[in-house]
Coordinates of N, CA and C in Angstrom, one line a residue:
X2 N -160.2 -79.3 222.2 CA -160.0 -78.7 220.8 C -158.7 -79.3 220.3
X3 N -158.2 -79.7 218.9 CA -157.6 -79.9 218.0 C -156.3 -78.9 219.0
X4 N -155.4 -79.2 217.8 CA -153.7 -78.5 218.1 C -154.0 -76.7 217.5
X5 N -152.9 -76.0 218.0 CA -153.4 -74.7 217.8 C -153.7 -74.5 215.9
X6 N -152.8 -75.4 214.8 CA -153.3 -75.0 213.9 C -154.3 -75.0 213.3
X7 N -155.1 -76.0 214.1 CA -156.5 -76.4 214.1 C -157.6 -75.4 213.9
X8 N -157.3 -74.5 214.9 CA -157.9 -72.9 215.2 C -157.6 -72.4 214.3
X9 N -158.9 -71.3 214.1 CA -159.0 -70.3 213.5 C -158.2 -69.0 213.4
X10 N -157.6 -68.4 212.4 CA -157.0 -66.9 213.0 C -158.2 -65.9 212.9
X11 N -158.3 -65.4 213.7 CA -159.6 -64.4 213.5 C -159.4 -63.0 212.9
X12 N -160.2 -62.5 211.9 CA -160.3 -61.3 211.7 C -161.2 -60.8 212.5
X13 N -161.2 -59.6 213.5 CA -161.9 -58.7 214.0 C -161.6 -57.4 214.0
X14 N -163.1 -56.9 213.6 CA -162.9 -55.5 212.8 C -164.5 -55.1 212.5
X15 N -164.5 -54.6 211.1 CA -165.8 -53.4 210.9 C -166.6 -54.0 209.5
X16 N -167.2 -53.2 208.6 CA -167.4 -53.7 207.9 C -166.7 -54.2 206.3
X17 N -165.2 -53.5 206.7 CA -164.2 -53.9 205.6 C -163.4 -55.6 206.1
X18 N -164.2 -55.7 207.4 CA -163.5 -57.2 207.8 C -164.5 -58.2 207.2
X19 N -165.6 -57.3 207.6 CA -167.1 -58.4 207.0 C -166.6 -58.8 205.9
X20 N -166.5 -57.8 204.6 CA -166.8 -58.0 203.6 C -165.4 -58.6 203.0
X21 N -164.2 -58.6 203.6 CA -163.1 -59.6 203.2 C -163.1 -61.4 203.1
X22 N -164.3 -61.3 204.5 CA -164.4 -62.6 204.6 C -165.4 -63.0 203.3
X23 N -165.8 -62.6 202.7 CA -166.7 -62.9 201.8 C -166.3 -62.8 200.2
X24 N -165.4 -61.3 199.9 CA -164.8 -61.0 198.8 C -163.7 -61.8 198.5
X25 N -162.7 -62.4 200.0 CA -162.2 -63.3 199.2 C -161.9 -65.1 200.2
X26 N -163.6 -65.3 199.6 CA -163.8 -66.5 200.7 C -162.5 -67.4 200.5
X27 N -162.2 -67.9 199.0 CA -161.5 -68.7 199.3 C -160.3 -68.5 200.0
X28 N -159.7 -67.5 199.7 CA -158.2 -67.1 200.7 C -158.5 -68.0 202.3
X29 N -159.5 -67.2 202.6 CA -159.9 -67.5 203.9 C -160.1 -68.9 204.1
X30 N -160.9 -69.9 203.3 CA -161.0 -71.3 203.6 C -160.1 -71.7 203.9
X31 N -158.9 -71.5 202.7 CA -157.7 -72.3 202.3 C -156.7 -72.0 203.5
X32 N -156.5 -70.5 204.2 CA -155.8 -70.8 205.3 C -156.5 -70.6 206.6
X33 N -157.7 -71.1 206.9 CA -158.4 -71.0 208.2 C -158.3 -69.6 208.6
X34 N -158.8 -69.4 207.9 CA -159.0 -67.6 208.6 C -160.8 -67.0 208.3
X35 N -161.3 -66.9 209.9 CA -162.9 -66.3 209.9 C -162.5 -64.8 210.1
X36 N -163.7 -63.9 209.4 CA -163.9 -63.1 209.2 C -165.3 -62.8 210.4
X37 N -164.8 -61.8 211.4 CA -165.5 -61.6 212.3 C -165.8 -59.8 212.4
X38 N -166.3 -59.5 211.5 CA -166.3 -57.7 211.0 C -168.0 -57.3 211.4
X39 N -168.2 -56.5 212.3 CA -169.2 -55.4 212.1 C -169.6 -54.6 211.4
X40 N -170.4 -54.5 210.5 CA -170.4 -53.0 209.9 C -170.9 -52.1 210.5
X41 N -170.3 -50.8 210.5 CA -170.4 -49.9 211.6 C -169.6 -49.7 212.9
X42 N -169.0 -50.4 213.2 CA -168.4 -50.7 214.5 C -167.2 -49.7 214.4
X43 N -167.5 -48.9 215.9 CA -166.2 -48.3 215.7 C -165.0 -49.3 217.0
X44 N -164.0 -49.2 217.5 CA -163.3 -49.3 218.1 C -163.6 -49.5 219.6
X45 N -164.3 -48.8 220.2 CA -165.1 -49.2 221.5 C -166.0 -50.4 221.2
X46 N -166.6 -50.3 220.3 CA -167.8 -51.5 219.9 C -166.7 -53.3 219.8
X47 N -166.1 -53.0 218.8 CA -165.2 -54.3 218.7 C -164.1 -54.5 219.6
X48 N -163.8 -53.2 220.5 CA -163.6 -53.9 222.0 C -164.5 -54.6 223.1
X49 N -165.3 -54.1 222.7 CA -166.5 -55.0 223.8 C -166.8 -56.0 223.4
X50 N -166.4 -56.8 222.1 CA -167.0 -57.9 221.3 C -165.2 -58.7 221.5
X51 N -164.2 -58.2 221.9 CA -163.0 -58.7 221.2 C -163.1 -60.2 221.8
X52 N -162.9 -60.3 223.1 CA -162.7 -61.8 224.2 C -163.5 -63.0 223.1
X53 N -165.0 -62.3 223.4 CA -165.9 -63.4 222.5 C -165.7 -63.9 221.3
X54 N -165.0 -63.1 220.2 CA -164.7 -63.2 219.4 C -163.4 -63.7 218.9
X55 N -162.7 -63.7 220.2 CA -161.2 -64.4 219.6 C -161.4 -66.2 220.3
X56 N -162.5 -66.1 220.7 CA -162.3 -67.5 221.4 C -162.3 -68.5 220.4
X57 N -161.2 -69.3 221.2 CA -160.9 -70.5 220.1 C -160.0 -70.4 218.9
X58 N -159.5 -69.2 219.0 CA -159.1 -68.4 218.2 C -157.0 -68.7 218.0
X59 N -156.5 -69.2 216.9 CA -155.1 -69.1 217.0 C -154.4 -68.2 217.2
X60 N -154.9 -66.7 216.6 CA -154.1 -65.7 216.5 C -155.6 -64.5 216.2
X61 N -155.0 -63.1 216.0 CA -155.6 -62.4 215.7 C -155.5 -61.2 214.9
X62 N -156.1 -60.8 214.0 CA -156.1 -59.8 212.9 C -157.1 -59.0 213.4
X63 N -156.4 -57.8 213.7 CA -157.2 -56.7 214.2 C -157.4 -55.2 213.3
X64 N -158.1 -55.4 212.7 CA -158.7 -53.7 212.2 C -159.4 -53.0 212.3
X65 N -159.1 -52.0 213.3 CA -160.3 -51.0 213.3 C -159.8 -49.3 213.3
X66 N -161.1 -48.7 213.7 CA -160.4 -47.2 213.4 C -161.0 -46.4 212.2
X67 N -161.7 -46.8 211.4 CA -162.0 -46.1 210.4 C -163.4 -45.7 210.5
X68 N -163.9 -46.3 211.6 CA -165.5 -45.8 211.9 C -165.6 -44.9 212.8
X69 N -164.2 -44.4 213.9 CA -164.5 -44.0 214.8 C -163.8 -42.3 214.1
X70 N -163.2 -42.4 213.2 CA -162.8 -41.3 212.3 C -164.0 -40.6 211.7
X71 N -164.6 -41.8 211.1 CA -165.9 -41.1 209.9 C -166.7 -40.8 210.8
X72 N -167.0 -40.8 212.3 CA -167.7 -40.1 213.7 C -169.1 -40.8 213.5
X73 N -169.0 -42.1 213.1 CA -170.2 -43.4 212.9 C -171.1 -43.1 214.2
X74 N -170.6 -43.1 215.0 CA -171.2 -42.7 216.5 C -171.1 -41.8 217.2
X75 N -170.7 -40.1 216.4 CA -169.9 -39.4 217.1 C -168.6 -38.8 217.1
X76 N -168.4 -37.7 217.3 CA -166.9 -37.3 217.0 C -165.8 -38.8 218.3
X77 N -165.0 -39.5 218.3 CA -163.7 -40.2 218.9 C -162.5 -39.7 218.6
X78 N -162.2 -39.2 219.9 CA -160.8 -38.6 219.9 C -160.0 -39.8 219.5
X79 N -158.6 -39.4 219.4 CA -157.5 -40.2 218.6 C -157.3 -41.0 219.7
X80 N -157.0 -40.1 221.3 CA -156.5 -40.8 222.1 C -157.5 -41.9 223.2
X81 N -159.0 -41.9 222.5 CA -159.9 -42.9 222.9 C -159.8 -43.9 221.5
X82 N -159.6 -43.9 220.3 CA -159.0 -45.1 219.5 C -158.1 -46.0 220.1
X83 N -156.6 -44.9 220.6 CA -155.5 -45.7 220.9 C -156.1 -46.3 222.4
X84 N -156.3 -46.0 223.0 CA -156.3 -46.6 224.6 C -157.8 -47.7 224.2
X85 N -158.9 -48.2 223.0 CA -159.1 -49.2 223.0 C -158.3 -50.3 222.3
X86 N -157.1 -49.9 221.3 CA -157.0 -50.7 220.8 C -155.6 -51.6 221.6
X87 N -154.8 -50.3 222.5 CA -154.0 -50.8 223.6 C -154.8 -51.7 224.5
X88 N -156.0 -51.2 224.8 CA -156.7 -52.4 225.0 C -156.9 -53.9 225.0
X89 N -157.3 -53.9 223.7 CA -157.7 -55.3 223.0 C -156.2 -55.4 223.0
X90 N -154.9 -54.9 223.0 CA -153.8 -55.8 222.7 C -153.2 -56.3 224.1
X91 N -154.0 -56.0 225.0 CA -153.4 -56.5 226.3 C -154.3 -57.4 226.8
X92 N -155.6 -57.9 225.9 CA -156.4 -58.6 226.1 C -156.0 -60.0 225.4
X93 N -155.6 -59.7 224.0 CA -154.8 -60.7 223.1 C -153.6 -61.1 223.8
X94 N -152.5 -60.5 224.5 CA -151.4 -60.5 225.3 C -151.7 -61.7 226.7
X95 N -152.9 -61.3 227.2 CA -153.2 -62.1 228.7 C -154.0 -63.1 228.0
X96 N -154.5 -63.6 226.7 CA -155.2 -64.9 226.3 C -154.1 -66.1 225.4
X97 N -152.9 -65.2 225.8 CA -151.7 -65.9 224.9 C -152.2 -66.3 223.1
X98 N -152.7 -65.0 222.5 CA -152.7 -65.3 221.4 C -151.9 -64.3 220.4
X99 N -151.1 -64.7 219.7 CA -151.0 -63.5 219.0 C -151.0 -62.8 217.9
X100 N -151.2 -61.4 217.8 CA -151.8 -60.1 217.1 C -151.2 -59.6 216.4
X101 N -152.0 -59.3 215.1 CA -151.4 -58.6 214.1 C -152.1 -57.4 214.0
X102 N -152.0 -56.0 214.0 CA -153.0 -54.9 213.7 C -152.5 -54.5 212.4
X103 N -153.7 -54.8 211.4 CA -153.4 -53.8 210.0 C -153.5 -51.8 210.2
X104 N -153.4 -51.4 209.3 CA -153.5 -49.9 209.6 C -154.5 -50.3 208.9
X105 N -155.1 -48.2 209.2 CA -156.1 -48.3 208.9 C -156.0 -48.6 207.5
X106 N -157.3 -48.4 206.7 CA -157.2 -48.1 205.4 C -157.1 -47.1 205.0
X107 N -156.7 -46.5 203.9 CA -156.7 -45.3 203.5 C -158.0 -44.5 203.2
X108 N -158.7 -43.2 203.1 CA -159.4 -43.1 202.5 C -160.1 -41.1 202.5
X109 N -160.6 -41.0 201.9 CA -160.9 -39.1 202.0 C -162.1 -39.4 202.2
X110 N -163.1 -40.4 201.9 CA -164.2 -40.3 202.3 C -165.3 -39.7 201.2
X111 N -164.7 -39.5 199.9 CA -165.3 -38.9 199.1 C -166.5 -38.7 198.6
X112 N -167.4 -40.7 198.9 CA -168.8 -40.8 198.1 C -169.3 -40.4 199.5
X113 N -169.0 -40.6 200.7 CA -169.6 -40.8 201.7 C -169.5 -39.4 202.8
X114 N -168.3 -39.2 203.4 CA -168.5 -38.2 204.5 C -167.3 -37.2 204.0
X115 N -166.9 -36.8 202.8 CA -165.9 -35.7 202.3 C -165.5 -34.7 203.4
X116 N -166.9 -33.8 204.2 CA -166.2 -32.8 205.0 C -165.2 -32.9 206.1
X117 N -165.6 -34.1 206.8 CA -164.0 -35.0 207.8 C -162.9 -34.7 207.4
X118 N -162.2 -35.1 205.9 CA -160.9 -34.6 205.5 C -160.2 -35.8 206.2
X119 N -160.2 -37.1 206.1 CA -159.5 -38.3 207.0 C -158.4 -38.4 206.9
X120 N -157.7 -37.7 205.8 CA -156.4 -38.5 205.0 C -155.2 -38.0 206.3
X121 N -155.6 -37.1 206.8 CA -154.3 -36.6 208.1 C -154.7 -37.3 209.4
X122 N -155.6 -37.4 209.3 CA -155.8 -38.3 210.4 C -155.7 -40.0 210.8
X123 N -155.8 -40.4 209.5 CA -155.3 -41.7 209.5 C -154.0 -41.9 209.5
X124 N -153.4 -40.7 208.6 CA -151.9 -41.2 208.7 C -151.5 -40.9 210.0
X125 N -151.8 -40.3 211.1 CA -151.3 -40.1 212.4 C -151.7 -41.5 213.3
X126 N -152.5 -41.9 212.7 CA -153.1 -43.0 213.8 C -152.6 -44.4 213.4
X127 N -152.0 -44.4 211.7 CA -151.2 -45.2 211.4 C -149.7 -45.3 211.9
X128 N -149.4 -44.0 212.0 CA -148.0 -44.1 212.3 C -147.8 -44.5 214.0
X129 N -148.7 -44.1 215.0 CA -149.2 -44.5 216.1 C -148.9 -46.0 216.5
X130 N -149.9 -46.4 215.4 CA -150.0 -48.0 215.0 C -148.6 -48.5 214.9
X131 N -148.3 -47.8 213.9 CA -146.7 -48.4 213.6 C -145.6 -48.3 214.9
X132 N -145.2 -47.5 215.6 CA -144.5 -47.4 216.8 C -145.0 -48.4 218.1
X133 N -146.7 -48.4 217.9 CA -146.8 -49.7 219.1 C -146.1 -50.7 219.1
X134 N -146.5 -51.2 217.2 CA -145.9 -52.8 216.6 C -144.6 -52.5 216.8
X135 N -144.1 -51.1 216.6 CA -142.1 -51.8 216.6 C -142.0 -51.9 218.2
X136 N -142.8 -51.6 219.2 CA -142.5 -51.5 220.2 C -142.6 -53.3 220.8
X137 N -143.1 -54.0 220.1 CA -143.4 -55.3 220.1 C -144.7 -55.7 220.7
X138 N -145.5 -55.1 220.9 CA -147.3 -55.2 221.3 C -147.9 -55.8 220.5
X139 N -147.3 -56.2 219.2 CA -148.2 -56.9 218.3 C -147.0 -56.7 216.8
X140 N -147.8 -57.5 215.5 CA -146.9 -57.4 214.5 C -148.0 -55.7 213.6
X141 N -147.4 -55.4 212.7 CA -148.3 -54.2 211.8 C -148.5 -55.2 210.2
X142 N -149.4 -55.1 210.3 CA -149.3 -54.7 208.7 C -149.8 -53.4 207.9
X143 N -149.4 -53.1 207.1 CA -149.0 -51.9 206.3 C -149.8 -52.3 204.9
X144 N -151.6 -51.3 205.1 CA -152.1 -51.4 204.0 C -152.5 -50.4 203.6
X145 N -152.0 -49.5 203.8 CA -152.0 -47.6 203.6 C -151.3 -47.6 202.0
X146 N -150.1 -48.4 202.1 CA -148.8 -48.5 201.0 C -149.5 -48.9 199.8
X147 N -150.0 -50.6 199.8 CA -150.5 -50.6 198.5 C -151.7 -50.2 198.1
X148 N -152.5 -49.3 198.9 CA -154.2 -49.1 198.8 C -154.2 -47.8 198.5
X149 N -153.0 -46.4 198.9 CA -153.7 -45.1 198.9 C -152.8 -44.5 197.4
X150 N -153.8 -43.7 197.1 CA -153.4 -42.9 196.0 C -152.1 -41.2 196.0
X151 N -151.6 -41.0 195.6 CA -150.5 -40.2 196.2 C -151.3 -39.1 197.0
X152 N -152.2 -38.5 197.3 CA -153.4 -37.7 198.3 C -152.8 -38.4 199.2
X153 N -152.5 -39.9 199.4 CA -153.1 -40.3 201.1 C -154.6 -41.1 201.1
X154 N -155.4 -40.8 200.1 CA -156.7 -41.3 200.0 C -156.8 -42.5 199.3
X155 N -157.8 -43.3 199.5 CA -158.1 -44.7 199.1 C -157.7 -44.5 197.4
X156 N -157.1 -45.2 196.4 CA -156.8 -45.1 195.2 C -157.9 -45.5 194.8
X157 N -158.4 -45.0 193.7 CA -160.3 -45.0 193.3 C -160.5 -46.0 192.6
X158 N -159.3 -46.8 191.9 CA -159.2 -48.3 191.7 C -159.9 -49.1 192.3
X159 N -159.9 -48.6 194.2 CA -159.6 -50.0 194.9 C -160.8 -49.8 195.5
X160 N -162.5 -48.6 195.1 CA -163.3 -48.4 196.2 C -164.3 -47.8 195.1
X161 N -165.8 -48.4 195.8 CA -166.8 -47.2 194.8 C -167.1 -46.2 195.8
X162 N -167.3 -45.9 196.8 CA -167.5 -45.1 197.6 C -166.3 -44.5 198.2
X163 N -164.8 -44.4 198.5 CA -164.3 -44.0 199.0 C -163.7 -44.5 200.2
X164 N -164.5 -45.6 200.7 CA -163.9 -46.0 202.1 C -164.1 -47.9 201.9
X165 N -165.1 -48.2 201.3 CA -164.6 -49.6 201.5 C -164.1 -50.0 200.2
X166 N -163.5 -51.1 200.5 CA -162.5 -51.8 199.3 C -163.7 -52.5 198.2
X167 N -163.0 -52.5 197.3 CA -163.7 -53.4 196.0 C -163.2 -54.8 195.9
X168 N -163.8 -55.4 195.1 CA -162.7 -56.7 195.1 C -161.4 -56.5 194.5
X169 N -161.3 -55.7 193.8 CA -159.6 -54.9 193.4 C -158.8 -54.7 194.6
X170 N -159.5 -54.2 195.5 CA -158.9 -53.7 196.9 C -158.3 -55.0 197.4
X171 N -159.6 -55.7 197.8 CA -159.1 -57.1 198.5 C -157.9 -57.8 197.8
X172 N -158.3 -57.6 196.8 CA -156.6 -58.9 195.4 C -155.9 -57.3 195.9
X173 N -155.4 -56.0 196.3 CA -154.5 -55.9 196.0 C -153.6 -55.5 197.4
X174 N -154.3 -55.8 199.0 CA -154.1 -56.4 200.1 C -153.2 -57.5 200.3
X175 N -154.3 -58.3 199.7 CA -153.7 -59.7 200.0 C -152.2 -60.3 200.4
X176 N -151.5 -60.0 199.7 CA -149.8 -60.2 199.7 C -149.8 -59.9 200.1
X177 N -149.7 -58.6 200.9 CA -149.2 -57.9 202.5 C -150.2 -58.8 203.6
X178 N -151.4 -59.3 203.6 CA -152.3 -60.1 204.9 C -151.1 -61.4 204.6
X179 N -151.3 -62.0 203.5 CA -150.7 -63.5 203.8 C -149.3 -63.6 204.2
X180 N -148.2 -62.2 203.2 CA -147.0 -62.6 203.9 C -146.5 -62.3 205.3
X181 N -147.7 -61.5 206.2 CA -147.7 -61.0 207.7 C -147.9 -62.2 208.1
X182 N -148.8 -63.5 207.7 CA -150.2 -64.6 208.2 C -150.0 -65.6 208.4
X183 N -148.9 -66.2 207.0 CA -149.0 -67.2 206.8 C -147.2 -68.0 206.4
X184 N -147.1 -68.7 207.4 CA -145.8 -69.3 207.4 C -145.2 -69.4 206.3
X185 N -143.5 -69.6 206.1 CA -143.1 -70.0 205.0 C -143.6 -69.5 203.8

């Protein structure tokens, strides 16, 4: 294979990863970046997919967490999120690639699963997130900041349903993905 810029950075994630790679293909052409998103997938799922999916891979853009909240499969305790996603970063750590974890995204869940109440829960699993990355496990990016509305919840701007992004969402990410992503 080519030199490492050669490689792809991978996104792996859910179905807000799917649909990034798609909402905003060109970003992605222009700096080699595949979109490798399940929809549905909670955190155990895109652990068991991570190895396969980073192969070949430069670097890695990890989001997940927001499936295993809305209980896609089931109620997931907080502390089976964190111990897969410590996971996958000791997986990325021993394949010498390295990881960026976005937070989650913001959201209440409003068109979709309202009685959850997610907005406290993500921000604990973000801040979580955040103390791994300063701990140096990986870099953060911080997309809670430009995405949630003063609730804590997805700003209704950026979602028809509540939990995934629009293409407003995607353009208004973006600056925080590329200046985490992309050199210089």
């Amino acid at each position: 294979m080519g030199s490492r810029q050669d490689r792809p950075l991978v996104f792996i994630g859910d179905s807000i990863t799917a649909a990034w790679g798609v909402e905003r293909a060109e970003t992605f052409a222009r700096h080699g970046f595949v979109a490798r998103g399940v929809p549905g997938q909670t955190s155990g799922q895109i652990r068991a997919r991570f190895l396969r999916d980073a192969e070949g891979a430069r670097g890695i853009h990890l989001l997940c967490g927001i499936n295993d909240i809305a209980e896609i499969g089931g109620p997931v305790p907080d502390r089976e999120i964190a111990a897969n996603i410590l996971a996958m970063g000791r997986l990325a750590f021993e394949a010498g690639l390295p990881l960026w974890i976005g937070t989650v995204m913001p959201s209440d869940f409003w068109g979709w699963r309202p009685e959850l109440r997610p907005v406290a829960r993500i921000r604990v699993l973000n801040a979580w997130l955040r103390t791994l990355c300063d701990a140096g496990a990986a870099r953060l990016i911080d997309y809670q900041t430009p995405l949630a509305d003063p609730s804590g919840a997805l700003a209704r701007a950026f979602t028809e349903d509540g939990i995934h992004l629009n293409r407003a969402g995607y353009a208004a990410v973006e600056p925080a993905m590329l200046r985490a992503l992309v050199p210089g």
